[in-house]
Amino acid sequence: MEELRQAVTVAGLSMRLYVLPPDSTSCWPCLLLFPLAWSPGSCDLFQLGQRAGEDVCVVINAGKSRHNEDQACCEVVYVESRRSRSVTGVSREPSHNQGFCFYYWGLFDGHAGGGAAEMASRLLHRHIREQLKDLVEILKDPLPPPLCLPSTPGTPGAPSPSQLVSPQSCWSPQKEVTHDSLIVGAIENAFHLMDEQMARERRGHQVEGGCCALVVLYLLGKMYVANAGDSRAIIVRNGEIIPMSREFTPETERQRLQLLGFLKPELLGSEFTHLEFPRRVQPKELGQRMLYRDQNMTGWAYKKIEVEDLRFPLVCGEGKKARVMATIGVTRGLGDHNLKVCSSTLSIKPFLSCFPEVRVYDLTQYEHCPDDVLVLGTDGLWDVTNDSEVAATVDRVLSSYEPNDPSRYTALAQALVLGARGIPRDRGWRLPNNKLGSGDDISVFVIPLGGPGSSYS
Amino acid sequence: MEELRQAVTVAGLSMRLYVLPPDSTSCWPCLLLFPLAWSPGSCDLFQLGQRAGEDVCVVINAGKSRHNEDQACCEVVYVESRRSRSVTGVSREPSHNQGFCFYYWGLFDGHAGGGAAEMASRLLHRHIREQLKDLVEILKDPLPPPLCLPSTPGTPGAPSPSQLVSPQSCWSPQKEVTHDSLIVGAIENAFHLMDEQMARERRGHQVEGGCCALVVLYLLGKMYVANAGDSRAIIVRNGEIIPMSREFTPETERQRLQLLGFLKPELLGSEFTHLEFPRRVQPKELGQRMLYRDQNMTGWAYKKIEVEDLRFPLVCGEGKKARVMATIGVTRGLGDHNLKVCSSTLSIKPFLSCFPEVRVYDLTQYEHCPDDVLVLGTDGLWDVTNDSEVAATVDRVLSSYEPNDPSRYTALAQALVLGARGIPRDRGWRLPNNKLGSGDDISVFVIPLGGPGSSYS
């Protein structure tokens, strides 16, 4: 196959873009490889570009959509203190004394258009940076975070951290808040502000559709894995699988959705019922007793079918076919502000949450070897494989390379993506077991936790 | 100490009641020992009374309340099919061909009076039995449960299970519902109906206060552990701890409570805010930025304090001092229909859930030895100990008895209760580590999973 190669510079990072043209089965596979000089335990902005060859991301379009709706982003982001900027009223050059930086990886799986995923891949890390700016001094201070800050961020003459209200000075008992939970809160609010920006700019900037977002920050020795949607992150450590996210779908969030429909029935119009039935109830079944469950139940029971039960269930279907209001199969993510039920004015956005679940992994609590990795994948990967198979691929691919060969992680990411895509055969893409390969966009990040740059290099 | 011994017959089960009179430290400890011929793997009603000496419950009042507010119940319950009753229009004697029975253990930790706990201990298993009556034929049939049942339970001439709408006959794809999930649904609805009965009868029957409920059913080879409140159940199997419940408190259910307050602000009046702060905000802090989190956040962030933030937080406090509306420290349970915020007309019940979380443990999936037990305890036990210490006590006590000595489980239950109560010293009850013993009522069930009556006996 002819290969178009393009060199692109994104936010100061060298990125190689491989575009593979359409092939005989009308697919447009597209590989994006991000080289990032990632070195766990270190957070030095100036290492960038000094190492090479560590490709840690592959994005591939398996042919479902003409244009790949997956987007990815990989950055080193410098966070300057808001206080240090405005002490003199003018912005100063960042220096290492005033800020810190974080490593950032993001996967964005778009739906109903690529606009939201594209926008999130460009801007979400900037929202995170903005949220962290207020926290620079606090995170550097080993003392617990202060309960109160002065009214305006970066007010000239603002007190130093030691002058802020400290927990000890409070008259009443109070909860202790950790540094971790401040970073988690910053990420959560950044997702919310990103979503609000999409709402504001959706007309002017062509933000069509929505996207799932799975992002990882490496900051002060810890990995923060934030997931809103049905992508997934796992750590494979010494062969052991450590789940770092869970999926948010109509099935996993059924009770949240049903509770909202129960408390705010106006959101359901006269078209939907908040009750779940194993399938849609038919008019001839009126008066019979059918299996159902409500927002309080995880089990099933029988209820007598009444007229309102003939409405379409708010949550229906199973597995990949589960839908909210017969429309969308993910319940968290960014965008979707215009999403309506087909042939209806009912809005679906009120049922969707833009808030991620954030899990924290302390890299310093465990000695990592070169085969320990964090794997991020969109549902295009996980639809056709599982944690154990991915762990087996990690073992198989990495053990076939020298531990200090940086290309081993690229090879692993490629093996994961190409394994999920399959090969063209029998009028479709087939996996080795002859099952259909993923028909969705497939994106994978492989992030070495103890790779070159770590203690052994 | 003088010991009052009383023989009581409850629902056909012989129960010995030990009442220990007040002692020198003004405590009214009270021991209740339930002998139950429990034999895992068997569910034969007529074994009852044939074995003796297996005391599997101890209830003790450590002196917090003048009258013990903990209640317990231990039953073998026969479930007759509703269909078999009414085929001829009259009730028939139960026979083993038509029904089944389940073993039942319940712990009820009352608060603000003992009425709710007492009522639940008398009636909850009857509600469960009523819910199961419709399911007798379905649970005995290895086929998946039918989607629909005829309109009226037990209608004369009702079709046999095979004539009911079967999953296969449906035109549209549907979820498969398991037998397990029907039993879970039956237990969930039984809790709800018990709570509704308390609401109806609270005046006539003096149902004061509310109660946490932790109940276990052994049915068709599986244990169903249902918990609503802050009691706890664990299995200790071959020294390994398997959690069988989680606690529902203002801290663990914070986001559910905050979401409700956010969606239904009228429930908060003008007295409470749905936002959480590390402590109550003071008027002089208006305009400053203080740590907070809302219903969407697990992390913390800073927000500028506005006038509404001076209201009392819906959820406040930490650990055992956490409260909803400054009033109650558990968020699930039965009763509390009259509970109001102090000096206010605001009702707290809308924030409380009567629904349990039900976990299922398949006894047939593992070979159990005589030292494997299910331990249930009210918070009086868990406040001063933890899973590991309980597992260590299980090991220590059981290994000091012969495996076929049935009194070993009684000794274990007593050791757990007395260990949590401590001994009178230094003007209080002290544990061996000199910390204060539990000041709450303490109740424990020890249920052998492979004890006498199992394979080895």
PDB file of N, CA and C in Angstrom, chain A residues 131-212:
ATOM      1  N   GLN A 131      -7.850  25.181  35.370  1.00  0.00           N
ATOM      2  CA  GLN A 131      -8.333  24.780  36.699  1.00  0.00           C
ATOM      3  C   GLN A 131      -7.176  24.563  37.673  1.00  0.00           C
ATOM      4  N   LEU A 132      -6.037  24.107  37.135  1.00  0.00           N
ATOM      5  CA  LEU A 132      -4.899  23.818  38.017  1.00  0.00           C
ATOM      6  C   LEU A 132      -4.110  25.071  38.387  1.00  0.00           C
ATOM      7  N   LYS A 133      -4.314  26.153  37.619  1.00  0.00           N
ATOM      8  CA  LYS A 133      -3.494  27.348  37.859  1.00  0.00           C
ATOM      9  C   LYS A 133      -3.653  27.882  39.286  1.00  0.00           C
ATOM     10  N   ASP A 134      -4.877  27.789  39.816  1.00  0.00           N
ATOM     11  CA  ASP A 134      -5.112  28.279  41.181  1.00  0.00           C
ATOM     12  C   ASP A 134      -4.438  27.403  42.230  1.00  0.00           C
ATOM     13  N   LEU A 135      -4.035  26.202  41.814  1.00  0.00           N
ATOM     14  CA  LEU A 135      -3.616  25.205  42.802  1.00  0.00           C
ATOM     15  C   LEU A 135      -2.101  25.040  42.887  1.00  0.00           C
ATOM     16  N   VAL A 136      -1.357  25.817  42.080  1.00  0.00           N
ATOM     17  CA  VAL A 136       0.085  25.578  41.980  1.00  0.00           C
ATOM     18  C   VAL A 136       0.763  25.640  43.350  1.00  0.00           C
ATOM     19  N   GLU A 137       0.556  26.733  44.072  1.00  0.00           N
ATOM     20  CA  GLU A 137       1.207  26.853  45.388  1.00  0.00           C
ATOM     21  C   GLU A 137       0.687  25.802  46.363  1.00  0.00           C
ATOM     22  N   ILE A 138      -0.622  25.537  46.274  1.00  0.00           N
ATOM     23  CA  ILE A 138      -1.240  24.603  47.223  1.00  0.00           C
ATOM     24  C   ILE A 138      -0.687  23.197  47.028  1.00  0.00           C
ATOM     25  N   LEU A 139      -0.529  22.794  45.755  1.00  0.00           N
ATOM     26  CA  LEU A 139      -0.056  21.434  45.489  1.00  0.00           C
ATOM     27  C   LEU A 139       1.424  21.280  45.831  1.00  0.00           C
ATOM     28  N   LYS A 140       2.160  22.406  45.804  1.00  0.00           N
ATOM     29  CA  LYS A 140       3.582  22.315  46.155  1.00  0.00           C
ATOM     30  C   LYS A 140       3.804  22.320  47.667  1.00  0.00           C
ATOM     31  N   ASP A 141       2.774  22.731  48.399  1.00  0.00           N
ATOM     32  CA  ASP A 141       2.881  22.849  49.854  1.00  0.00           C
ATOM     33  C   ASP A 141       2.493  21.509  50.486  1.00  0.00           C
ATOM     34  N   PRO A 142       3.349  20.922  51.300  1.00  0.00           N
ATOM     35  CA  PRO A 142       2.979  19.624  51.892  1.00  0.00           C
ATOM     36  C   PRO A 142       1.830  19.717  52.890  1.00  0.00           C
ATOM     37  N   LEU A 143       1.502  20.915  53.365  1.00  0.00           N
ATOM     38  CA  LEU A 143       0.388  21.052  54.308  1.00  0.00           C
ATOM     39  C   LEU A 143      -0.938  20.770  53.605  1.00  0.00           C
ATOM     40  N   PRO A 144      -1.987  20.406  54.351  1.00  0.00           N
ATOM     41  CA  PRO A 144      -3.306  20.206  53.721  1.00  0.00           C
ATOM     42  C   PRO A 144      -3.778  21.503  53.046  1.00  0.00           C
ATOM     43  N   PRO A 145      -4.578  21.386  52.008  1.00  0.00           N
ATOM     44  CA  PRO A 145      -5.052  22.583  51.300  1.00  0.00           C
ATOM     45  C   PRO A 145      -5.800  23.514  52.237  1.00  0.00           C
ATOM     46  N   PRO A 146      -5.652  24.822  52.045  1.00  0.00           N
ATOM     47  CA  PRO A 146      -6.401  25.760  52.885  1.00  0.00           C
ATOM     48  C   PRO A 146      -7.889  25.679  52.581  1.00  0.00           C
ATOM     49  N   LEU A 147      -8.686  25.913  53.619  1.00  0.00           N
ATOM     50  CA  LEU A 147     -10.137  25.882  53.461  1.00  0.00           C
ATOM     51  C   LEU A 147     -10.620  27.033  52.581  1.00  0.00           C
ATOM     52  N   CYS A 148     -10.033  28.212  52.771  1.00  0.00           N
ATOM     53  CA  CYS A 148     -10.474  29.398  52.042  1.00  0.00           C
ATOM     54  C   CYS A 148      -9.308  30.015  51.281  1.00  0.00           C
ATOM     55  N   LEU A 149      -9.650  30.669  50.162  1.00  0.00           N
ATOM     56  CA  LEU A 149      -8.696  31.487  49.418  1.00  0.00           C
ATOM     57  C   LEU A 149      -9.269  32.898  49.380  1.00  0.00           C
ATOM     58  N   PRO A 150      -8.399  33.894  49.130  1.00  0.00           N
ATOM     59  CA  PRO A 150      -8.932  35.249  49.000  1.00  0.00           C
ATOM     60  C   PRO A 150      -9.903  35.316  47.821  1.00  0.00           C
ATOM     61  N   SER A 151     -10.714  36.370  47.826  1.00  0.00           N
ATOM     62  CA  SER A 151     -11.848  36.423  46.908  1.00  0.00           C
ATOM     63  C   SER A 151     -11.467  36.305  45.435  1.00  0.00           C
ATOM     64  N   THR A 152     -10.440  37.003  44.985  1.00  0.00           N
ATOM     65  CA  THR A 152     -10.116  37.010  43.566  1.00  0.00           C
ATOM     66  C   THR A 152      -8.820  36.268  43.326  1.00  0.00           C
ATOM     67  N   PRO A 153      -8.829  35.346  42.369  1.00  0.00           N
ATOM     68  CA  PRO A 153      -7.588  34.634  42.079  1.00  0.00           C
ATOM     69  C   PRO A 153      -6.521  35.615  41.638  1.00  0.00           C
ATOM     70  N   GLY A 154      -5.345  35.515  42.206  1.00  0.00           N
ATOM     71  CA  GLY A 154      -4.222  36.324  41.770  1.00  0.00           C
ATOM     72  C   GLY A 154      -4.364  37.807  42.025  1.00  0.00           C
ATOM     73  N   THR A 155      -5.135  38.172  43.030  1.00  0.00           N
ATOM     74  CA  THR A 155      -5.249  39.580  43.379  1.00  0.00           C
ATOM     75  C   THR A 155      -3.868  40.127  43.725  1.00  0.00           C
ATOM     76  N   PRO A 156      -3.506  41.317  43.193  1.00  0.00           N
ATOM     77  CA  PRO A 156      -2.217  41.874  43.593  1.00  0.00           C
ATOM     78  C   PRO A 156      -2.147  41.975  45.111  1.00  0.00           C
ATOM     79  N   GLY A 157      -1.045  41.595  45.614  1.00  0.00           N
ATOM     80  CA  GLY A 157      -0.894  41.637  47.065  1.00  0.00           C
ATOM     81  C   GLY A 157      -1.610  40.516  47.787  1.00  0.00           C
ATOM     82  N   ALA A 158      -2.014  39.511  47.034  1.00  0.00           N
ATOM     83  CA  ALA A 158      -2.686  38.382  47.688  1.00  0.00           C
ATOM     84  C   ALA A 158      -1.742  37.755  48.707  1.00  0.00           C
ATOM     85  N   PRO A 159      -2.313  37.199  49.764  1.00  0.00           N
ATOM     86  CA  PRO A 159      -1.454  36.638  50.804  1.00  0.00           C
ATOM     87  C   PRO A 159      -0.704  35.400  50.301  1.00  0.00           C
ATOM     88  N   SER A 160       0.394  35.136  50.896  1.00  0.00           N
ATOM     89  CA  SER A 160       1.115  33.903  50.579  1.00  0.00           C
ATOM     90  C   SER A 160       0.342  32.737  51.180  1.00  0.00           C
ATOM     91  N   PRO A 161       0.637  31.533  50.700  1.00  0.00           N
ATOM     92  CA  PRO A 161      -0.133  30.388  51.212  1.00  0.00           C
ATOM     93  C   PRO A 161      -0.188  30.325  52.726  1.00  0.00           C
ATOM     94  N   SER A 162       0.886  30.694  53.371  1.00  0.00           N
ATOM     95  CA  SER A 162       0.905  30.555  54.829  1.00  0.00           C
ATOM     96  C   SER A 162      -0.048  31.545  55.494  1.00  0.00           C
ATOM     97  N   GLN A 163      -0.433  32.596  54.751  1.00  0.00           N
ATOM     98  CA  GLN A 163      -1.363  33.561  55.334  1.00  0.00           C
ATOM     99  C   GLN A 163      -2.820  33.169  55.099  1.00  0.00           C
ATOM    100  N   LEU A 164      -3.048  32.170  54.245  1.00  0.00           N
ATOM    101  CA  LEU A 164      -4.419  31.780  53.955  1.00  0.00           C
ATOM    102  C   LEU A 164      -5.013  31.108  55.183  1.00  0.00           C
ATOM    103  N   VAL A 165      -6.340  31.048  55.199  1.00  0.00           N
ATOM    104  CA  VAL A 165      -7.003  30.399  56.325  1.00  0.00           C
ATOM    105  C   VAL A 165      -6.575  28.932  56.362  1.00  0.00           C
ATOM    106  N   SER A 166      -5.985  28.538  57.406  1.00  0.00           N
ATOM    107  CA  SER A 166      -5.506  27.158  57.477  1.00  0.00           C
ATOM    108  C   SER A 166      -6.512  26.327  58.255  1.00  0.00           C
ATOM    109  N   PRO A 167      -6.510  25.009  58.024  1.00  0.00           N
ATOM    110  CA  PRO A 167      -7.471  24.154  58.724  1.00  0.00           C
ATOM    111  C   PRO A 167      -7.407  24.321  60.234  1.00  0.00           C
ATOM    112  N   GLN A 168      -6.207  24.559  60.734  1.00  0.00           N
ATOM    113  CA  GLN A 168      -6.032  24.624  62.177  1.00  0.00           C
ATOM    114  C   GLN A 168      -6.775  25.814  62.793  1.00  0.00           C
ATOM    115  N   SER A 169      -6.975  26.865  61.993  1.00  0.00           N
ATOM    116  CA  SER A 169      -7.537  28.085  62.567  1.00  0.00           C
ATOM    117  C   SER A 169      -9.061  28.040  62.649  1.00  0.00           C
ATOM    118  N   CYS A 170      -9.660  26.969  62.156  1.00  0.00           N
ATOM    119  CA  CYS A 170     -11.116  26.931  62.125  1.00  0.00           C
ATOM    120  C   CYS A 170     -11.666  26.506  63.468  1.00  0.00           C
ATOM    121  N   TRP A 171     -12.804  27.090  63.814  1.00  0.00           N
ATOM    122  CA  TRP A 171     -13.364  26.815  65.131  1.00  0.00           C
ATOM    123  C   TRP A 171     -14.116  25.496  65.161  1.00  0.00           C
ATOM    124  N   SER A 172     -14.610  25.054  63.982  1.00  0.00           N
ATOM    125  CA  SER A 172     -15.432  23.837  64.000  1.00  0.00           C
ATOM    126  C   SER A 172     -14.703  22.696  63.315  1.00  0.00           C
ATOM    127  N   PRO A 173     -15.040  21.451  63.685  1.00  0.00           N
ATOM    128  CA  PRO A 173     -14.364  20.333  63.030  1.00  0.00           C
ATOM    129  C   PRO A 173     -14.675  20.344  61.537  1.00  0.00           C
ATOM    130  N   GLN A 174     -13.732  19.941  60.743  1.00  0.00           N
ATOM    131  CA  GLN A 174     -13.949  19.981  59.309  1.00  0.00           C
ATOM    132  C   GLN A 174     -13.286  18.788  58.659  1.00  0.00           C
ATOM    133  N   LYS A 175     -13.744  18.495  57.452  1.00  0.00           N
ATOM    134  CA  LYS A 175     -13.160  17.399  56.708  1.00  0.00           C
ATOM    135  C   LYS A 175     -11.776  17.777  56.225  1.00  0.00           C
ATOM    136  N   GLU A 176     -10.884  16.807  56.235  1.00  0.00           N
ATOM    137  CA  GLU A 176      -9.581  17.053  55.640  1.00  0.00           C
ATOM    138  C   GLU A 176      -9.668  16.744  54.149  1.00  0.00           C
ATOM    139  N   VAL A 177      -9.209  17.666  53.350  1.00  0.00           N
ATOM    140  CA  VAL A 177      -9.254  17.523  51.899  1.00  0.00           C
ATOM    141  C   VAL A 177      -7.827  17.264  51.420  1.00  0.00           C
ATOM    142  N   THR A 178      -7.639  16.248  50.588  1.00  0.00           N
ATOM    143  CA  THR A 178      -6.290  15.889  50.147  1.00  0.00           C
ATOM    144  C   THR A 178      -5.906  16.636  48.869  1.00  0.00           C
ATOM    145  N   HIS A 179      -4.613  16.641  48.588  1.00  0.00           N
ATOM    146  CA  HIS A 179      -4.148  17.211  47.322  1.00  0.00           C
ATOM    147  C   HIS A 179      -4.746  16.448  46.142  1.00  0.00           C
ATOM    148  N   ASP A 180      -4.767  15.123  46.256  1.00  0.00           N
ATOM    149  CA  ASP A 180      -5.368  14.312  45.193  1.00  0.00           C
ATOM    150  C   ASP A 180      -6.770  14.791  44.836  1.00  0.00           C
ATOM    151  N   SER A 181      -7.572  15.015  45.890  1.00  0.00           N
ATOM    152  CA  SER A 181      -8.974  15.329  45.610  1.00  0.00           C
ATOM    153  C   SER A 181      -9.119  16.718  44.984  1.00  0.00           C
ATOM    154  N   LEU A 182      -8.147  17.603  45.195  1.00  0.00           N
ATOM    155  CA  LEU A 182      -8.167  18.892  44.499  1.00  0.00           C
ATOM    156  C   LEU A 182      -7.906  18.694  43.010  1.00  0.00           C
ATOM    157  N   ILE A 183      -6.974  17.802  42.688  1.00  0.00           N
ATOM    158  CA  ILE A 183      -6.680  17.540  41.274  1.00  0.00           C
ATOM    159  C   ILE A 183      -7.880  16.860  40.613  1.00  0.00           C
ATOM    160  N   VAL A 184      -8.488  15.935  41.334  1.00  0.00           N
ATOM    161  CA  VAL A 184      -9.702  15.286  40.810  1.00  0.00           C
ATOM    162  C   VAL A 184     -10.782  16.332  40.550  1.00  0.00           C
ATOM    163  N   GLY A 185     -10.997  17.222  41.519  1.00  0.00           N
ATOM    164  CA  GLY A 185     -11.995  18.280  41.353  1.00  0.00           C
ATOM    165  C   GLY A 185     -11.674  19.189  40.167  1.00  0.00           C
ATOM    166  N   ALA A 186     -10.401  19.475  39.968  1.00  0.00           N
ATOM    167  CA  ALA A 186      -9.990  20.319  38.848  1.00  0.00           C
ATOM    168  C   ALA A 186     -10.318  19.639  37.516  1.00  0.00           C
ATOM    169  N   ILE A 187     -10.057  18.343  37.433  1.00  0.00           N
ATOM    170  CA  ILE A 187     -10.350  17.608  36.192  1.00  0.00           C
ATOM    171  C   ILE A 187     -11.864  17.558  35.957  1.00  0.00           C
ATOM    172  N   GLU A 188     -12.610  17.287  37.031  1.00  0.00           N
ATOM    173  CA  GLU A 188     -14.075  17.231  36.892  1.00  0.00           C
ATOM    174  C   GLU A 188     -14.630  18.566  36.387  1.00  0.00           C
ATOM    175  N   ASN A 189     -14.193  19.649  37.000  1.00  0.00           N
ATOM    176  CA  ASN A 189     -14.710  20.943  36.568  1.00  0.00           C
ATOM    177  C   ASN A 189     -14.231  21.304  35.165  1.00  0.00           C
ATOM    178  N   ALA A 190     -13.036  20.869  34.782  1.00  0.00           N
ATOM    179  CA  ALA A 190     -12.548  21.135  33.420  1.00  0.00           C
ATOM    180  C   ALA A 190     -13.444  20.451  32.380  1.00  0.00           C
ATOM    181  N   PHE A 191     -13.868  19.239  32.662  1.00  0.00           N
ATOM    182  CA  PHE A 191     -14.802  18.554  31.750  1.00  0.00           C
ATOM    183  C   PHE A 191     -16.091  19.365  31.620  1.00  0.00           C
ATOM    184  N   HIS A 192     -16.573  19.848  32.762  1.00  0.00           N
ATOM    185  CA  HIS A 192     -17.824  20.615  32.743  1.00  0.00           C
ATOM    186  C   HIS A 192     -17.669  21.898  31.927  1.00  0.00           C
ATOM    187  N   LEU A 193     -16.555  22.597  32.121  1.00  0.00           N
ATOM    188  CA  LEU A 193     -16.341  23.852  31.387  1.00  0.00           C
ATOM    189  C   LEU A 193     -16.129  23.584  29.898  1.00  0.00           C
ATOM    190  N   MET A 194     -15.480  22.482  29.581  1.00  0.00           N
ATOM    191  CA  MET A 194     -15.329  22.099  28.162  1.00  0.00           C
ATOM    192  C   MET A 194     -16.709  21.891  27.530  1.00  0.00           C
ATOM    193  N   ASP A 195     -17.573  21.219  28.274  1.00  0.00           N
ATOM    194  CA  ASP A 195     -18.922  20.952  27.771  1.00  0.00           C
ATOM    195  C   ASP A 195     -19.701  22.256  27.590  1.00  0.00           C
ATOM    196  N   GLU A 196     -19.535  23.168  28.538  1.00  0.00           N
ATOM    197  CA  GLU A 196     -20.222  24.459  28.428  1.00  0.00           C
ATOM    198  C   GLU A 196     -19.696  25.263  27.241  1.00  0.00           C
ATOM    199  N   GLN A 197     -18.392  25.172  26.998  1.00  0.00           N
ATOM    200  CA  GLN A 197     -17.837  25.879  25.842  1.00  0.00           C
ATOM    201  C   GLN A 197     -18.423  25.322  24.541  1.00  0.00           C
ATOM    202  N   MET A 198     -18.567  24.009  24.483  1.00  0.00           N
ATOM    203  CA  MET A 198     -19.190  23.404  23.295  1.00  0.00           C
ATOM    204  C   MET A 198     -20.610  23.913  23.107  1.00  0.00           C
ATOM    205  N   ALA A 199     -21.344  24.070  24.221  1.00  0.00           N
ATOM    206  CA  ALA A 199     -22.724  24.559  24.131  1.00  0.00           C
ATOM    207  C   ALA A 199     -22.743  25.984  23.571  1.00  0.00           C
ATOM    208  N   ARG A 200     -21.816  26.812  24.050  1.00  0.00           N
ATOM    209  CA  ARG A 200     -21.768  28.205  23.586  1.00  0.00           C
ATOM    210  C   ARG A 200     -21.382  28.309  22.122  1.00  0.00           C
ATOM    211  N   GLU A 201     -20.413  27.513  21.720  1.00  0.00           N
ATOM    212  CA  GLU A 201     -19.807  27.712  20.407  1.00  0.00           C
ATOM    213  C   GLU A 201     -20.328  26.744  19.348  1.00  0.00           C
ATOM    214  N   ARG A 202     -21.390  26.029  19.677  1.00  0.00           N
ATOM    215  CA  ARG A 202     -21.766  24.940  18.752  1.00  0.00           C
ATOM    216  C   ARG A 202     -22.181  25.483  17.400  1.00  0.00           C
ATOM    217  N   ARG A 203     -22.767  26.687  17.347  1.00  0.00           N
ATOM    218  CA  ARG A 203     -23.171  27.205  16.037  1.00  0.00           C
ATOM    219  C   ARG A 203     -21.980  27.749  15.270  1.00  0.00           C
ATOM    220  N   GLY A 204     -21.264  28.655  15.905  1.00  0.00           N
ATOM    221  CA  GLY A 204     -20.168  29.316  15.201  1.00  0.00           C
ATOM    222  C   GLY A 204     -19.070  28.359  14.756  1.00  0.00           C
ATOM    223  N   HIS A 205     -18.811  27.349  15.532  1.00  0.00           N
ATOM    224  CA  HIS A 205     -17.633  26.515  15.267  1.00  0.00           C
ATOM    225  C   HIS A 205     -17.956  25.121  14.770  1.00  0.00           C
ATOM    226  N   GLN A 206     -19.215  24.902  14.359  1.00  0.00           N
ATOM    227  CA  GLN A 206     -19.527  23.606  13.754  1.00  0.00           C
ATOM    228  C   GLN A 206     -19.211  22.433  14.688  1.00  0.00           C
ATOM    229  N   VAL A 207     -19.595  22.580  15.952  1.00  0.00           N
ATOM    230  CA  VAL A 207     -19.375  21.461  16.861  1.00  0.00           C
ATOM    231  C   VAL A 207     -20.543  20.493  16.721  1.00  0.00           C
ATOM    232  N   GLU A 208     -20.429  19.588  15.754  1.00  0.00           N
ATOM    233  CA  GLU A 208     -21.510  18.605  15.618  1.00  0.00           C
ATOM    234  C   GLU A 208     -21.247  17.429  16.550  1.00  0.00           C
ATOM    235  N   GLY A 209     -22.352  16.805  16.959  1.00  0.00           N
ATOM    236  CA  GLY A 209     -22.270  15.549  17.704  1.00  0.00           C
ATOM    237  C   GLY A 209     -21.699  15.697  19.093  1.00  0.00           C
ATOM    238  N   GLY A 210     -21.218  14.577  19.576  1.00  0.00           N
ATOM    239  CA  GLY A 210     -20.635  14.525  20.908  1.00  0.00           C
ATOM    240  C   GLY A 210     -19.468  13.563  20.898  1.00  0.00           C
ATOM    241  N   CYS A 211     -18.851  13.396  22.047  1.00  0.00           N
ATOM    242  CA  CYS A 211     -17.736  12.446  22.103  1.00  0.00           C
ATOM    243  C   CYS A 211     -17.562  11.905  23.514  1.00  0.00           C
ATOM    244  N   CYS A 212     -17.081  10.669  23.585  1.00  0.00           N
ATOM    245  CA  CYS A 212     -16.581  10.132  24.834  1.00  0.00           C
ATOM    246  C   CYS A 212     -15.179  10.691  25.045  1.00  0.00           C
TER     247      CYS A 212
END
